[in-house]
Amino acid sequence: QVQLRESGGGSVQAGGSLRLSCDVSRYKYSYTCMAWFRQAPGKEREGVVSLYRNTDNTLYADSVKGRFTISQDNAKDMVYLQMNSLKPEDTAMYYCATNPVCAGGIDRLAVTSYTYWGQGTQVTVSS
């Protein structure tokens, strides 16, 4: 049973914006770490941003720094990814993921540091 649900993907032109949402309301387990990942066709899944729950402690991949912003709404059990100044290279399937604990350092953006995953939402950026 999928407990994390992403939404908000779509097609935009370069320079545009999208806001992705991750519904965590059905997630039954406690978690400390939340992250967004993406996977482009033929490429490995990569970490975009990690967030310590209920804090401002974030870790962004260099490729999205200054353009993407993660936020959380605990009242709604939602986590968001605001994506601005989108580029064609941002085209990918985007996934949210959680884990009971946060790994240290750069491992917070590693696929192996997360246990629970959503099914993804597609983002396509045209030039």
Coordinates of C-alpha atoms in Angstrom, one line a residue:
Q1 CA 0.0 0.0 0.0
V2 CA 1.4 3.3 -1.1
Q3 CA 1.5 5.7 1.8
L4 CA 3.2 8.6 0.2
R5 CA 1.5 10.3 -2.7
E6 CA 3.1 12.9 -5.0
S7 CA 1.2 15.3 -7.2
G8 CA 1.7 18.6 -9.0
G9 CA 3.9 17.4 -11.9
G10 CA 3.3 18.6 -15.4
S11 CA 4.8 20.2 -18.5
V12 CA 6.3 23.7 -18.5
Q13 CA 8.6 25.7 -20.5
A14 CA 12.1 26.5 -19.4
G15 CA 12.1 29.3 -16.9
G16 CA 8.7 28.3 -15.5
S17 CA 7.7 27.0 -12.1
L18 CA 5.9 24.1 -10.6
R19 CA 5.0 23.1 -7.0
L20 CA 5.1 19.5 -6.2
S21 CA 3.2 18.1 -3.2
C22 CA 3.7 15.0 -1.1
D23 CA 0.7 13.8 0.9
V24 CA 2.1 12.1 4.0
S25 CA -1.3 11.8 5.8
R26 CA -1.6 8.1 5.1
Y27 CA 1.9 7.4 6.4
K28 CA 1.6 5.3 9.5
Y29 CA 5.1 5.4 10.8
S30 CA 7.1 8.1 12.5
Y31 CA 9.8 9.7 10.5
T32 CA 12.4 12.3 11.0
C33 CA 13.8 12.7 7.5
M34 CA 11.9 13.6 4.3
A35 CA 13.4 14.1 0.9
W36 CA 12.7 14.7 -2.7
F37 CA 14.4 12.6 -5.4
R38 CA 14.3 12.6 -9.2
Q39 CA 15.1 10.1 -11.9
A40 CA 15.5 11.0 -15.5
P41 CA 15.2 8.3 -18.2
G42 CA 18.4 6.2 -18.4
K43 CA 19.9 7.8 -15.3
E44 CA 20.1 6.9 -11.7
R45 CA 17.8 8.3 -9.1
E46 CA 19.3 11.3 -7.4
G47 CA 18.6 13.3 -4.3
V48 CA 17.3 16.8 -4.8
V49 CA 16.7 18.0 -1.2
S50 CA 16.4 16.6 2.3
L51 CA 14.6 18.0 5.3
Y52 CA 14.7 17.3 9.0
R53 CA 11.0 17.2 10.0
N54 CA 9.8 20.2 11.9
T55 CA 13.0 22.1 11.4
D56 CA 14.6 24.3 8.9
N57 CA 17.5 21.9 8.5
T58 CA 17.7 21.3 4.8
L59 CA 20.3 19.9 2.4
Y60 CA 20.0 20.7 -1.3
A61 CA 21.8 19.2 -4.3
D62 CA 24.1 21.8 -6.0
S63 CA 22.1 21.5 -9.2
V64 CA 18.9 23.0 -7.6
K65 CA 20.3 25.4 -5.0
G66 CA 18.7 28.8 -5.3
R67 CA 15.9 27.5 -7.5
F68 CA 14.1 24.8 -5.5
T69 CA 12.6 25.1 -2.0
I70 CA 11.3 22.4 0.2
S71 CA 8.6 23.2 2.8
Q72 CA 6.2 21.4 5.1
D73 CA 2.7 21.9 6.4
N74 CA 2.3 19.7 9.4
A75 CA -1.3 20.6 9.9
K76 CA -2.1 19.1 6.5
D77 CA 0.6 16.4 6.6
M78 CA 2.0 17.8 3.4
V79 CA 5.5 18.4 2.1
Y80 CA 6.1 20.6 -0.9
L81 CA 8.8 21.3 -3.4
Q82 CA 8.6 24.7 -5.1
M83 CA 10.6 24.6 -8.3
N84 CA 11.4 27.9 -10.0
S85 CA 13.6 28.8 -13.0
L86 CA 13.1 25.3 -14.4
K87 CA 15.5 23.9 -16.9
P88 CA 15.2 21.1 -19.5
E89 CA 17.7 19.1 -17.4
D90 CA 15.2 19.1 -14.5
T91 CA 12.9 16.8 -16.5
A92 CA 12.4 13.7 -14.5
M93 CA 10.1 11.6 -12.4
Y94 CA 10.1 13.2 -8.9
Y95 CA 9.6 11.1 -5.8
C96 CA 9.2 11.9 -2.2
A97 CA 10.7 9.6 0.4
T98 CA 10.8 9.3 4.2
N99 CA 12.9 7.5 6.8
P100 CA 12.7 7.2 10.6
V101 CA 16.1 8.8 11.0
C102 CA 18.3 11.2 8.9
A103 CA 21.6 9.9 7.7
G104 CA 24.6 12.1 8.3
G105 CA 26.1 14.5 5.8
I106 CA 25.7 14.0 2.1
D107 CA 24.2 10.6 2.8
R108 CA 20.9 12.5 3.5
L109 CA 20.6 12.6 -0.3
A110 CA 21.4 9.0 -0.9
V111 CA 18.7 6.6 -2.2
T112 CA 19.7 4.0 0.3
S113 CA 19.0 6.4 3.3
Y114 CA 15.2 6.2 2.7
T115 CA 12.8 3.4 3.3
Y116 CA 9.4 4.6 2.1
W117 CA 8.7 6.0 -1.3
G118 CA 5.9 7.4 -3.3
Q119 CA 5.1 6.4 -6.9
G120 CA 6.3 9.7 -8.4
T121 CA 5.0 12.5 -10.4
Q122 CA 6.4 13.5 -13.8
V123 CA 8.0 16.9 -14.5
T124 CA 8.8 17.8 -18.1
V125 CA 10.6 21.0 -19.0
S126 CA 10.8 22.1 -22.6
S127 CA 13.3 24.5 -24.1

